[in-house]
């Protein structure tokens, strides 16, 4: 098996590396200190094809796969884990529609993402994180409408998002088979977004609570079949975890690079510390 990158993959990685060093690294520390996502970076990254990497080309995306997305993510996270987090989250939204969207939903959502809009992925609740099947937000069906109620927490990009993918319980007794997914507009009556949550790291990536008070959505907003939401979430994890891991790899690489640079420049006992046996 050949693990070498193709020429195209090398070009993608190098474009992401150049962008990360030129556009993200210089502003990263300040954005992190100020807990601020720099909106213009989204437009710049879009211009060079480093967001919406997996959105099909026909809808304005990169048309690439999960592996290429991981290459891009690793480089962007090297410069700033937070800015990378916000830029790459739309790929998770795209994943939802790759695995479960109708042709109409795909076209609509992919075009919105490619136009620069942010989406939010609203799964986690205060008492249900790893335990996805424990979510309690409700979606009650009346005719061809679902009414959503409940709250979500730690929703990345919620302060920026124009719409959300929301997981809610359509069958209270159905366990993991009682969950469904919905596309919900940010301006839907009854939906509100809390203030950005404070974090110890990734502070340039805004995350917030999202509240649903009798938010009505049409049946056509359901993503996948009723009761299929847990499966959708698991399939999305399958596609998005390599990206998350690649982001962590980028952060680790940066830590190594910084440590080596420091060891080369910091001098003790007449020489750079990298020349001391315990370090170099
Ligand atoms: C910065 C940030 C951004 C996020 N963005 C989003 C987002 O956009 N959308 C979204 O829906 N969610 C988001 N989340 C939420 C994230 O998905 C959850 O934090 C995650 O699923 C873990 O859930 P939890 O925090 O409730 O921790 P818990 O599930 O309570 O886990 C706490 C600890 O217990 C461990 N643990 C859990 N279950 C077991 C078990 N059975 N056996 C042994 N150990 C266990 C875990 O590994 C962890 O170390 C975000 C979180 C953060 C911090």
mmCIF file of N, CA, C and O and ligand atoms in Angstrom, residues 89 121-126 128-131 153-156 199 202 207, ligand 1:
data_model
loop_
_atom_site.group_PDB
_atom_site.id
_atom_site.type_symbol
_atom_site.label_atom_id
_atom_site.label_comp_id
_atom_site.label_asym_id
_atom_site.label_seq_id
_atom_site.Cartn_x
_atom_site.Cartn_y
_atom_site.Cartn_z
ATOM 1 N N UNK A 89 -15.856 23.769 10.874
ATOM 2 C CA UNK A 89 -17.127 23.226 11.373
ATOM 3 C C UNK A 89 -18.153 23.027 10.253
ATOM 4 O O UNK A 89 -18.961 22.100 10.286
ATOM 5 N N UNK A 121 -24.148 22.825 14.511
ATOM 6 C CA UNK A 121 -24.483 21.402 14.689
ATOM 7 C C UNK A 121 -24.924 21.233 16.135
ATOM 8 O O UNK A 121 -24.095 21.247 17.059
ATOM 9 N N UNK A 122 -26.240 21.114 16.340
ATOM 10 C CA UNK A 122 -26.784 21.180 17.699
ATOM 11 C C UNK A 122 -27.217 19.811 18.191
ATOM 12 O O UNK A 122 -28.372 19.411 18.034
ATOM 13 N N UNK A 123 -26.264 19.118 18.808
ATOM 14 C CA UNK A 123 -26.524 17.777 19.334
ATOM 15 C C UNK A 123 -26.428 17.760 20.865
ATOM 16 O O UNK A 123 -27.349 17.328 21.558
ATOM 17 N N UNK A 124 -25.311 18.275 21.391
ATOM 18 C CA UNK A 124 -25.023 18.155 22.824
ATOM 19 C C UNK A 124 -26.018 18.931 23.686
ATOM 20 O O UNK A 124 -26.452 20.025 23.326
ATOM 21 N N UNK A 125 -26.340 18.336 24.832
ATOM 22 C CA UNK A 125 -27.190 18.997 25.834
ATOM 23 C C UNK A 125 -26.458 18.959 27.168
ATOM 24 O O UNK A 125 -25.503 18.183 27.326
ATOM 25 N N UNK A 126 -26.915 19.751 28.136
ATOM 26 C CA UNK A 126 -26.196 19.773 29.414
ATOM 27 C C UNK A 126 -25.992 18.375 30.008
ATOM 28 O O UNK A 126 -24.952 18.100 30.599
ATOM 29 N N UNK A 128 -26.225 15.425 28.186
ATOM 30 C CA UNK A 128 -26.025 14.417 27.139
ATOM 31 C C UNK A 128 -24.962 14.886 26.156
ATOM 32 O O UNK A 128 -25.244 15.677 25.251
ATOM 33 N N UNK A 129 -23.723 14.422 26.395
ATOM 34 C CA UNK A 129 -22.620 14.747 25.487
ATOM 35 C C UNK A 129 -22.179 13.482 24.779
ATOM 36 O O UNK A 129 -22.675 13.142 23.706
ATOM 37 N N UNK A 130 -21.274 12.727 25.423
ATOM 38 C CA UNK A 130 -20.883 11.426 24.857
ATOM 39 C C UNK A 130 -22.112 10.535 24.714
ATOM 40 O O UNK A 130 -22.224 9.756 23.767
ATOM 41 N N UNK A 131 -23.017 10.671 25.660
ATOM 42 C CA UNK A 131 -24.226 9.836 25.672
ATOM 43 C C UNK A 131 -25.292 10.443 24.753
ATOM 44 O O UNK A 131 -26.295 11.002 25.200
ATOM 45 N N UNK A 153 -26.141 22.830 24.232
ATOM 46 C CA UNK A 153 -25.021 23.574 24.807
ATOM 47 C C UNK A 153 -23.736 23.254 24.043
ATOM 48 O O UNK A 153 -23.654 22.214 23.387
ATOM 49 N N UNK A 154 -22.789 24.181 24.126
ATOM 50 C CA UNK A 154 -21.498 24.025 23.450
ATOM 51 C C UNK A 154 -21.649 23.945 21.941
ATOM 52 O O UNK A 154 -20.965 23.153 21.290
ATOM 53 N N UNK A 155 -22.559 24.717 21.398
ATOM 54 C CA UNK A 155 -22.777 24.632 19.957
ATOM 55 C C UNK A 155 -21.823 25.590 19.244
ATOM 56 O O UNK A 155 -22.007 26.814 19.265
ATOM 57 N N UNK A 156 -20.806 24.995 18.633
ATOM 58 C CA UNK A 156 -19.792 25.789 17.930
ATOM 59 C C UNK A 156 -20.446 26.616 16.834
ATOM 60 O O UNK A 156 -21.353 26.136 16.146
ATOM 61 N N UNK A 199 -14.149 29.978 27.360
ATOM 62 C CA UNK A 199 -13.396 28.721 27.246
ATOM 63 C C UNK A 199 -11.947 28.956 27.656
ATOM 64 O O UNK A 199 -11.463 30.078 27.622
ATOM 65 N N UNK A 202 -9.091 27.423 22.437
ATOM 66 C CA UNK A 202 -9.901 27.620 21.220
ATOM 67 C C UNK A 202 -10.843 28.805 21.400
ATOM 68 O O UNK A 202 -12.020 28.754 21.036
ATOM 69 N N UNK A 207 -18.739 29.585 20.728
ATOM 70 C CA UNK A 207 -19.710 28.507 20.977
ATOM 71 C C UNK A 207 -20.742 29.050 21.957
ATOM 72 O O UNK A 207 -20.428 29.910 22.780
HETATM 73 C C1 LIG B 1 -15.086 23.664 22.389
HETATM 74 C C2 LIG B 1 -16.245 22.746 22.245
HETATM 75 C C3 LIG B 1 -17.018 22.794 21.095
HETATM 76 C C4 LIG B 1 -18.107 21.937 20.952
HETATM 77 N N1 LIG B 1 -18.884 22.020 19.818
HETATM 78 C C5 LIG B 1 -20.008 21.267 19.745
HETATM 79 C C6 LIG B 1 -20.913 21.420 18.636
HETATM 80 O O1 LIG B 1 -20.677 22.206 17.705
HETATM 81 N N2 LIG B 1 -22.047 20.688 18.632
HETATM 82 C C7 LIG B 1 -22.347 19.805 19.637
HETATM 83 O O2 LIG B 1 -23.402 19.183 19.564
HETATM 84 N N3 LIG B 1 -21.506 19.628 20.688
HETATM 85 C C8 LIG B 1 -20.354 20.340 20.767
HETATM 86 N N4 LIG B 1 -19.513 20.188 21.837
HETATM 87 C C9 LIG B 1 -19.854 19.243 22.881
HETATM 88 C C10 LIG B 1 -19.034 17.981 22.810
HETATM 89 O O3 LIG B 1 -19.469 17.187 21.742
HETATM 90 C C11 LIG B 1 -19.199 17.300 24.163
HETATM 91 O O4 LIG B 1 -18.481 18.072 25.097
HETATM 92 C C12 LIG B 1 -18.706 15.897 24.126
HETATM 93 O O5 LIG B 1 -19.613 15.089 23.419
HETATM 94 C C13 LIG B 1 -18.523 15.322 25.538
HETATM 95 O O6 LIG B 1 -19.700 15.466 26.251
HETATM 96 P P1 LIG B 1 -19.697 16.078 27.726
HETATM 97 O O7 LIG B 1 -18.988 17.388 27.684
HETATM 98 O O8 LIG B 1 -21.092 16.046 28.227
HETATM 99 O O9 LIG B 1 -18.787 15.108 28.573
HETATM 100 P P2 LIG B 1 -19.190 13.699 29.150
HETATM 101 O O10 LIG B 1 -19.907 12.891 28.127
HETATM 102 O O11 LIG B 1 -19.861 13.900 30.460
HETATM 103 O O12 LIG B 1 -17.766 13.085 29.371
HETATM 104 C C14 LIG B 1 -16.913 13.518 30.446
HETATM 105 C C15 LIG B 1 -15.744 12.571 30.524
HETATM 106 O O13 LIG B 1 -16.209 11.234 30.793
HETATM 107 C C16 LIG B 1 -15.745 10.337 29.797
HETATM 108 N N5 LIG B 1 -16.799 9.354 29.541
HETATM 109 C C17 LIG B 1 -18.020 9.589 29.018
HETATM 110 N N6 LIG B 1 -18.720 8.454 28.939
HETATM 111 C C18 LIG B 1 -17.926 7.475 29.414
HETATM 112 C C19 LIG B 1 -18.085 6.072 29.589
HETATM 113 N N7 LIG B 1 -19.210 5.439 29.260
HETATM 114 N N8 LIG B 1 -17.048 5.381 30.111
HETATM 115 C C20 LIG B 1 -15.896 6.006 30.465
HETATM 116 N N9 LIG B 1 -15.690 7.328 30.323
HETATM 117 C C21 LIG B 1 -16.691 8.055 29.807
HETATM 118 C C22 LIG B 1 -15.445 11.193 28.584
HETATM 119 O O14 LIG B 1 -14.444 10.610 27.753
HETATM 120 C C23 LIG B 1 -14.949 12.476 29.216
HETATM 121 O O15 LIG B 1 -13.587 12.398 29.533
HETATM 122 C C24 LIG B 1 -18.404 21.007 21.981
HETATM 123 C C25 LIG B 1 -17.607 20.950 23.128
HETATM 124 C C26 LIG B 1 -16.544 21.812 23.264
HETATM 125 C C27 LIG B 1 -15.722 21.737 24.522
#
